[in-house]
């Protein structure tokens, strides 16, 4: 099988032994069966087992292997190797504290996700059967429920970089809309109250990096717009 | 050495579907509960399930739990325990409706009810014709389910220990389970978790094979821990090869594709399943379809330059149906096969997918093991659910959509049983035996100090290739025998793996080495159990047990209608009988399995 050598430049930092971060130049042989960046990274790890990164499903549904790849956020398992200019520069997602190498501390990201009460609120006694929803009502959730919480969007957002503690960020807001849009949820007004604040929602300045970064093709900005619409509607 | 100890009423290991469902029972009951998970909960492999969860809701046509039960027993090739199967099929509607109430975004029928699609082996009226039983959220049912369960746990304030890997089961001299030792990945610290109830929901170990639909994290950690603590593993020879993994990549393409009308074709474009399963055709049970595909390829009717795959064709479907019901499949196909299924068929091959065997349990979720003259005595303090457990509802072959059902039903029942047991117990936590903790520290210490030895990557590859070549879709007596000695050789290497990374902080090399120690237990159990079972049944088909008039499909009920139990100590095998008596209905009598 024909192989080729690919050059990588990887952000390295192990607080256990390094005083400061550095970029490691390393190459690896890839063949035709290595379609995705993650395939090459697994081979890199076989060569140097100290390179640390997260990965799991390798098919773009678990959201573990989000990285900054040649300056753009994306999932290693969905990034085609053949399109990547070399050296391929791999860095951790921007704006979050770094634990080690390509592994970031996502505490703040999940804190914002949890802050929007990401669960269905319906205080009626549950019926014997399912709560009914028309196919059209259910369709409102398409493009929203598919979020994999990889954080590519929020960590591409300058507003989130500046105020990760106060601005919910595109991922959290997309999920806030997921519950506002769900006809089974009864807490729309409470959810809007929770976002009506100079920071939580309104730090979105429509920069659109989130839309560009989402590896699942979702559109957090559209959801943010819909939340703003709902606020305007209830104000008038 | 002394290590930090943390004390809880209950500890759950794993936060996939089964772990999260069990966690809800415990959190909502007010017990002090810890959920340990190697990955953030929504990254667990339940997220990758696609086609649906079985329940005889009858939203689109008449259905009945008893028909579902019949299909499951038949699908299991009569190796499933009929009490557990009745329990699961009867509970299906309840747990699916609960999930809907939690917020699961199921697709809907025009009447606003949960959308249901046909799936392999699910039939109406005791095997007559395919029925719509699979409750689906497009082709992302697992994702929708896992997120809904996680979200419900956020509401219930469940306490998660994220990126903690459990290392060993703590058991005392009387055999009682008292908790686990675990590694905090971020700091490298080892902590003992003391608990009155320990629930394993650690998922499968599909990574023992080279070509697998499973995630990297599916390393059989619960099975390795149980085996090292003297608990046997049940029916490990039975592995499901899913008919439609993307050729080369191994990524799953749901059976729901065939449920929506997809057809398998060979190199001449023939719909070959008509020859193998005249009634159910492409919707026959998974073992049947996988064998048919391998037979087509072996007989020269495969596709592509090397004639090594077949085609899954949906080009005749309305693109609107594909976009609405199978959007994830289209995405996967474009990403990993380089084809748009609206225009071209998808190249597929049977790929290791699911472990039917596991830690033996009863239908209440208690782990059971031989004691004295009885083969199934509950191990005090120990529970298991989901793919890591063997209840046994899947027997020799699982039906599609029964795995998501399994983890809901048994996650819940294991949780309920644990709550009951903890609440009625009046005694304090027992002291933790130092030996159990030492065992963990020795494993860690070995990896820290080992200076030369075998590579983790190389040993894992040797294991995966051995399993793939010696214990695949079709099995051969001589290959299995050779496989046993090869896998025992690999096991020796695994005991002397060396890692370069000695850091305390998020040491993924160490985690992979520890995972390999679990995988190898599963691989050895599988090969030894498979070599010993001298019949063909469900997913286990041998060349020396062919289809004859006396033994249809090569099944030998006289000698082999029994569960295998493998013990790590001495690689000993034992057997226990199959429970043929259901809870309330008559036994589903043995007969030849045909679709």
Coordinates of N, CA and C in Angstrom, one line a residue, chain A residues 14-17 33 35-36 38 42-43 45-64 77-80 99-100 103-106 109-110 113-114 117-123 126-136 138-139 141-142 145-151 175 178-179 182 184 215-216, chain B residues 39-40 42-45 47-48 50 57 59 97 99-114 137-140 143-144 147 150-152 154-155 163 186 207 212-218 248-252 324 331-332 334-338 457-458 460 498-509 512 515:
Chain A
X14 N 2.6 19.6 29.6 CA 2.3 18.7 30.7 C 2.7 19.4 32.0
X15 N 1.8 19.9 32.7 CA 2.1 20.7 33.9 C 3.0 19.9 34.9
X16 N 2.9 18.6 34.8 CA 3.7 17.7 35.7 C 5.2 17.8 35.4
X17 N 5.6 18.2 34.1 CA 7.0 18.3 33.8 C 7.4 19.5 33.0
X33 N -6.0 4.1 3.9 CA -7.1 3.8 4.8 C -7.2 4.8 5.9
X35 N -8.4 8.1 6.5 CA -9.2 9.1 5.8 C -9.2 10.4 6.7
X36 N -9.3 10.2 8.0 CA -9.6 11.4 8.8 C -8.4 11.7 9.7
X38 N -8.3 12.1 12.8 CA -8.1 11.2 14.0 C -7.3 9.9 13.7
X42 N -4.2 8.8 15.9 CA -4.0 7.5 16.6 C -2.6 6.9 16.2
X43 N -2.2 7.1 15.0 CA -0.9 6.7 14.6 C 0.2 7.5 15.3
X45 N 0.0 8.8 18.2 CA 0.1 8.3 19.6 C 0.8 7.0 19.7
X46 N 0.6 6.2 18.7 CA 1.4 4.9 18.7 C 2.9 5.1 18.7
X47 N 3.3 6.2 18.0 CA 4.7 6.6 17.9 C 5.2 7.3 19.1
X48 N 4.4 8.2 19.7 CA 4.7 8.9 20.9 C 3.5 8.9 21.8
X49 N 3.6 8.0 22.8 CA 2.4 7.8 23.6 C 2.1 8.9 24.6
X50 N 3.0 9.9 24.7 CA 2.8 11.0 25.6 C 1.9 12.1 25.1
X51 N 1.5 12.0 23.8 CA 0.6 13.0 23.2 C -0.8 12.8 23.8
X52 N -1.4 13.7 24.5 CA -2.7 13.5 25.1 C -3.8 14.2 24.4
X53 N -4.8 13.5 24.1 CA -6.1 14.1 23.5 C -7.2 13.2 23.8
X54 N -8.4 13.8 23.7 CA -9.7 13.0 24.0 C -10.2 12.5 22.7
X55 N -10.8 11.3 22.7 CA -11.5 10.8 21.5 C -12.4 9.6 22.0
X56 N -13.5 9.4 21.3 CA -14.2 8.2 21.6 C -14.9 7.6 20.4
X57 N -16.0 8.2 19.9 CA -16.8 7.4 18.9 C -16.2 7.3 17.5
X58 N -15.3 8.2 17.2 CA -14.7 8.4 15.9 C -15.7 8.5 14.7
X59 N -16.9 9.0 15.0 CA -17.9 9.1 13.9 C -18.7 10.4 14.1
X60 N -18.2 11.3 14.9 CA -18.8 12.7 14.9 C -20.1 12.8 15.7
X61 N -20.4 11.8 16.7 CA -21.6 12.0 17.5 C -21.3 12.2 19.0
X62 N -20.1 11.9 19.5 CA -19.9 12.0 20.9 C -19.3 13.3 21.3
X63 N -18.7 14.0 20.4 CA -18.2 15.4 20.7 C -16.9 15.4 21.5
X64 N -16.1 14.4 21.6 CA -14.9 14.4 22.4 C -13.7 15.1 21.8
X77 N -12.3 13.6 14.0 CA -12.8 12.4 13.3 C -13.6 12.8 12.1
X78 N -14.0 14.1 11.9 CA -14.7 14.4 10.7 C -13.9 15.3 9.8
X79 N -12.6 15.5 10.1 CA -11.8 16.3 9.3 C -11.0 15.5 8.3
X80 N -11.2 15.7 7.0 CA -10.5 14.9 6.0 C -9.0 15.2 6.0
X99 N -5.6 21.6 30.4 CA -5.2 20.6 31.4 C -3.9 20.0 31.0
X100 N -3.8 19.6 29.8 CA -2.6 19.0 29.2 C -2.7 18.9 27.7
X103 N -5.9 18.7 25.6 CA -7.1 18.5 26.5 C -7.4 19.8 27.3
X104 N -8.6 20.3 27.1 CA -9.0 21.6 27.8 C -9.9 21.2 29.0
X105 N -10.0 22.2 29.9 CA -10.9 22.1 31.0 C -12.3 22.7 30.6
X106 N -13.3 21.8 30.5 CA -14.6 22.3 29.9 C -15.6 22.7 31.0
X109 N -17.7 25.7 30.2 CA -18.6 25.4 29.1 C -19.9 24.7 29.6
X110 N -19.6 23.6 30.4 CA -20.8 22.9 30.9 C -21.6 23.6 32.0
X113 N -24.0 25.6 30.0 CA -25.0 24.6 29.5 C -26.0 24.3 30.7
X114 N -25.5 24.0 31.8 CA -26.4 23.7 33.0 C -27.2 24.9 33.4
X117 N -31.0 25.4 32.4 CA -31.9 24.3 32.8 C -32.2 23.4 31.6
X118 N -31.2 22.7 31.2 CA -31.4 21.8 30.0 C -32.2 20.6 30.3
X119 N -33.4 20.8 30.6 CA -34.3 19.6 30.8 C -35.7 20.1 30.6
X120 N -36.6 19.1 30.2 CA -38.0 19.5 29.9 C -38.7 19.8 31.3
X121 N -39.4 21.0 31.3 CA -40.1 21.3 32.5 C -41.6 21.3 32.1
X122 N -42.3 20.4 32.7 CA -43.8 20.3 32.5 C -44.3 19.7 33.8
X123 N -45.1 20.6 34.5 CA -45.5 20.2 35.9 C -46.9 19.5 35.9
X126 N -48.0 13.4 34.7 CA -47.7 12.7 33.4 C -48.9 11.8 33.0
X127 N -49.3 11.9 31.7 CA -50.4 11.1 31.2 C -50.0 9.6 31.1
X128 N -50.9 8.8 30.9 CA -50.6 7.3 30.7 C -49.8 7.1 29.5
X129 N -50.0 7.9 28.5 CA -49.3 7.6 27.2 C -48.4 8.8 26.9
X130 N -47.8 8.9 25.7 CA -47.0 10.0 25.4 C -47.7 11.3 25.3
X131 N -47.0 12.4 25.6 CA -47.6 13.7 25.3 C -47.6 13.9 23.8
X132 N -48.7 14.3 23.3 CA -48.8 14.4 21.8 C -48.1 15.6 21.3
X133 N -47.6 15.5 20.1 CA -46.9 16.6 19.4 C -47.0 16.3 17.9
X134 N -47.4 17.3 17.1 CA -47.6 17.1 15.7 C -46.2 17.0 15.0
X135 N -46.2 16.4 13.8 CA -44.9 16.3 13.1 C -44.3 17.7 12.9
X136 N -45.2 18.7 12.7 CA -44.7 20.1 12.4 C -44.1 20.7 13.7
X138 N -42.8 19.0 16.1 CA -41.5 18.2 16.3 C -40.4 18.8 15.4
X139 N -40.8 19.2 14.2 CA -39.8 19.6 13.3 C -39.1 20.9 13.8
X141 N -37.7 21.2 16.4 CA -36.5 20.8 17.2 C -35.4 20.3 16.3
X142 N -35.7 20.1 15.0 CA -34.6 19.7 14.1 C -33.6 20.9 13.9
X145 N -31.8 19.9 18.4 CA -31.5 18.8 19.4 C -30.3 18.0 19.1
X146 N -29.8 18.1 17.8 CA -28.6 17.3 17.4 C -27.3 17.7 18.0
X147 N -27.3 18.8 18.7 CA -26.0 19.3 19.3 C -25.3 18.2 20.1
X148 N -24.0 18.1 19.9 CA -23.2 17.1 20.6 C -22.3 17.7 21.7
X149 N -22.5 19.0 22.0 CA -21.8 19.6 23.1 C -20.2 19.5 23.0
X150 N -19.7 19.6 21.7 CA -18.3 19.5 21.5 C -17.6 20.8 21.8
X151 N -18.3 21.9 21.9 CA -17.8 23.2 22.3 C -17.0 23.9 21.1
X175 N -29.3 25.3 23.1 CA -30.1 24.3 23.9 C -31.2 25.1 24.7
X178 N -33.8 25.0 22.3 CA -34.4 23.7 22.1 C -35.6 23.4 23.0
X179 N -35.5 24.0 24.3 CA -36.6 23.8 25.2 C -37.7 24.8 25.1
X182 N -39.9 23.5 22.3 CA -40.5 22.3 22.5 C -41.9 22.5 23.1
X184 N -43.9 20.7 24.4 CA -44.3 20.0 25.7 C -43.7 20.8 26.9
X215 N -19.5 21.5 13.6 CA -19.2 20.4 12.7 C -20.4 19.6 12.4
X216 N -21.6 19.9 13.0 CA -22.8 19.2 12.7 C -23.7 20.1 11.8
Chain B
X39 N -15.8 9.2 30.6 CA -16.0 10.4 29.7 C -17.2 11.2 30.2
X40 N -17.3 12.4 29.7 CA -18.5 13.2 30.1 C -19.8 12.4 29.6
X42 N -22.6 12.5 28.1 CA -23.2 12.5 26.7 C -22.2 12.0 25.7
X43 N -20.9 11.6 26.1 CA -20.0 11.1 25.2 C -20.0 9.5 25.2
X44 N -20.8 8.9 26.1 CA -20.9 7.5 26.2 C -21.4 6.9 24.9
X45 N -21.2 5.6 24.7 CA -21.4 5.1 23.4 C -22.9 4.8 23.1
X47 N -24.7 7.0 22.7 CA -25.0 8.2 21.8 C -24.9 7.7 20.3
X48 N -24.3 6.6 20.0 CA -24.1 6.2 18.6 C -25.2 5.3 18.1
X50 N -28.7 4.2 16.7 CA -29.3 4.9 15.6 C -30.8 4.6 15.4
X57 N -45.9 -0.4 21.3 CA -46.9 0.6 21.5 C -48.1 0.5 20.6
X59 N -48.5 2.1 17.7 CA -48.9 3.4 17.3 C -49.3 3.4 15.8
X97 N -42.4 5.4 27.3 CA -43.3 6.5 27.6 C -42.6 7.4 28.7
X99 N -39.5 7.9 29.1 CA -38.5 8.6 28.4 C -39.1 9.8 27.6
X100 N -40.2 9.6 27.0 CA -40.9 10.7 26.3 C -41.3 11.8 27.2
X101 N -41.7 11.4 28.4 CA -42.0 12.4 29.4 C -40.8 13.2 29.9
X102 N -39.6 12.5 29.8 CA -38.4 13.2 30.2 C -38.0 14.2 29.1
X103 N -38.6 14.2 28.0 CA -38.3 15.2 27.0 C -37.7 14.6 25.7
X104 N -37.6 13.3 25.6 CA -37.0 12.7 24.4 C -37.7 13.1 23.1
X105 N -36.9 13.7 22.2 CA -37.6 14.2 20.9 C -37.9 13.1 19.9
X106 N -38.8 12.2 20.2 CA -39.1 11.2 19.3 C -39.7 11.8 18.0
X107 N -39.6 11.2 16.9 CA -40.3 11.5 15.7 C -41.8 11.2 15.9
X108 N -42.7 11.8 15.1 CA -44.1 11.7 15.4 C -44.9 11.2 14.2
X109 N -46.0 10.5 14.5 CA -47.0 10.1 13.5 C -47.9 11.3 13.2
X110 N -48.7 11.2 12.2 CA -49.6 12.3 12.0 C -50.6 12.5 13.1
X111 N -50.8 11.5 13.9 CA -51.7 11.6 15.1 C -50.9 12.2 16.3
X112 N -49.7 12.5 16.1 CA -48.9 13.1 17.2 C -48.3 12.1 18.1
X113 N -48.4 10.8 17.8 CA -47.8 9.8 18.7 C -46.3 9.5 18.3
X114 N -45.7 8.7 19.1 CA -44.3 8.3 18.8 C -44.2 7.5 17.5
X137 N -36.1 8.4 16.9 CA -35.9 9.9 16.7 C -35.0 9.9 15.5
X138 N -35.5 10.1 14.3 CA -34.8 10.0 13.0 C -33.9 8.8 13.1
X139 N -32.6 8.9 12.8 CA -31.6 7.8 12.9 C -30.6 8.3 14.0
X140 N -31.1 9.0 15.0 CA -30.2 9.5 16.0 C -30.9 9.1 17.4
X143 N -28.5 9.1 20.5 CA -28.1 10.5 20.9 C -29.3 11.2 21.6
X144 N -30.5 11.1 21.0 CA -31.6 11.8 21.6 C -31.9 11.2 23.0
X147 N -29.0 12.1 25.7 CA -29.1 13.5 26.1 C -30.3 13.7 27.0
X150 N -29.4 12.3 30.4 CA -28.5 13.1 31.1 C -29.2 14.4 31.6
X151 N -30.1 15.0 30.8 CA -30.8 16.2 31.2 C -31.7 15.9 32.4
X152 N -32.3 14.7 32.4 CA -33.2 14.4 33.5 C -32.3 14.2 34.8
X154 N -29.6 15.9 35.3 CA -29.2 17.3 35.8 C -30.3 17.8 36.6
X155 N -31.6 17.6 36.2 CA -32.7 18.0 37.0 C -32.7 17.3 38.4
X163 N -14.7 11.8 34.1 CA -13.3 11.4 33.8 C -12.6 10.8 34.9
X186 N -7.5 13.5 35.6 CA -6.9 14.8 35.6 C -5.7 14.9 36.5
X207 N -14.1 -3.5 21.2 CA -12.8 -3.2 20.7 C -11.8 -4.4 20.8
X212 N -14.7 -2.9 14.1 CA -15.8 -2.8 15.1 C -16.5 -1.5 14.9
X213 N -17.8 -1.5 15.2 CA -18.6 -0.3 15.2 C -18.4 0.5 16.5
X214 N -17.7 -0.1 17.5 CA -17.7 0.4 18.8 C -16.7 1.6 18.9
X215 N -16.9 2.4 19.9 CA -16.1 3.6 20.2 C -14.8 3.1 20.9
X216 N -13.8 4.0 20.9 CA -12.5 3.6 21.5 C -12.7 3.3 23.0
X217 N -13.7 3.9 23.6 CA -13.8 3.7 25.1 C -14.5 2.3 25.4
X218 N -15.0 1.6 24.4 CA -15.7 0.3 24.7 C -14.7 -0.8 25.0
X248 N -14.4 -0.8 5.4 CA -13.1 -0.1 5.6 C -13.1 0.7 6.9
X249 N -14.2 1.5 7.1 CA -14.2 2.4 8.3 C -14.8 1.8 9.5
X250 N -15.8 0.8 9.3 CA -16.4 0.1 10.4 C -17.5 0.9 11.1
X251 N -17.8 2.1 10.7 CA -18.8 3.0 11.3 C -20.2 2.4 11.0
X252 N -21.1 2.4 12.0 CA -22.4 1.8 11.9 C -23.3 2.5 10.9
X324 N -35.5 13.1 6.0 CA -36.3 13.2 7.2 C -36.0 12.1 8.2
X331 N -25.1 11.6 6.3 CA -23.9 12.3 6.7 C -22.8 11.3 6.9
X332 N -23.0 10.2 7.5 CA -22.0 9.2 7.8 C -21.5 8.6 6.4
X334 N -21.5 10.0 3.5 CA -20.7 11.0 2.7 C -19.3 11.1 3.4
X335 N -19.3 11.1 4.7 CA -18.1 11.3 5.5 C -17.2 10.1 5.4
X336 N -17.7 8.9 5.5 CA -16.8 7.7 5.7 C -16.8 6.8 4.5
X337 N -17.8 6.8 3.6 CA -17.8 6.0 2.5 C -17.6 6.8 1.2
X338 N -17.7 8.1 1.3 CA -17.5 9.0 0.2 C -18.6 8.9 -0.8
X457 N 0.0 -0.4 22.0 CA -0.6 -0.4 20.6 C -0.4 -1.7 19.9
X458 N 0.8 -2.2 20.0 CA 1.1 -3.5 19.3 C 0.4 -4.7 19.9
X460 N -2.4 -4.6 21.6 CA -3.8 -4.4 21.3 C -4.1 -4.9 19.9
X498 N 4.6 -1.7 28.4 CA 5.4 -0.6 28.9 C 4.9 0.7 28.2
X499 N 4.9 1.7 29.0 CA 4.5 3.1 28.5 C 5.6 4.1 28.8
X500 N 5.7 5.0 27.8 CA 6.8 6.0 28.0 C 6.3 7.1 28.9
X501 N 5.0 7.4 28.8 CA 4.4 8.5 29.6 C 4.3 8.1 31.0
X502 N 5.0 8.8 31.9 CA 4.9 8.5 33.3 C 4.2 9.7 34.1
X503 N 3.6 10.6 33.4 CA 3.0 11.8 34.0 C 1.8 11.4 34.9
X504 N 1.6 12.3 35.9 CA 0.4 12.1 36.7 C -0.9 12.7 36.0
X505 N -0.6 13.7 35.2 CA -1.7 14.5 34.7 C -2.3 13.9 33.4
X506 N -3.5 13.6 33.4 CA -4.2 13.1 32.2 C -3.4 12.2 31.4
X507 N -2.9 11.1 32.0 CA -2.0 10.2 31.3 C -2.8 9.2 30.5
X508 N -3.0 9.5 29.2 CA -3.9 8.7 28.4 C -3.2 7.4 28.0
X509 N -1.8 7.4 28.0 CA -1.1 6.1 27.7 C -1.4 5.1 28.8
X512 N -4.9 3.8 28.5 CA -5.1 2.8 27.4 C -4.4 1.4 27.8
X515 N -7.0 -0.1 30.1 CA -8.1 -0.6 29.4 C -7.8 -1.9 28.7

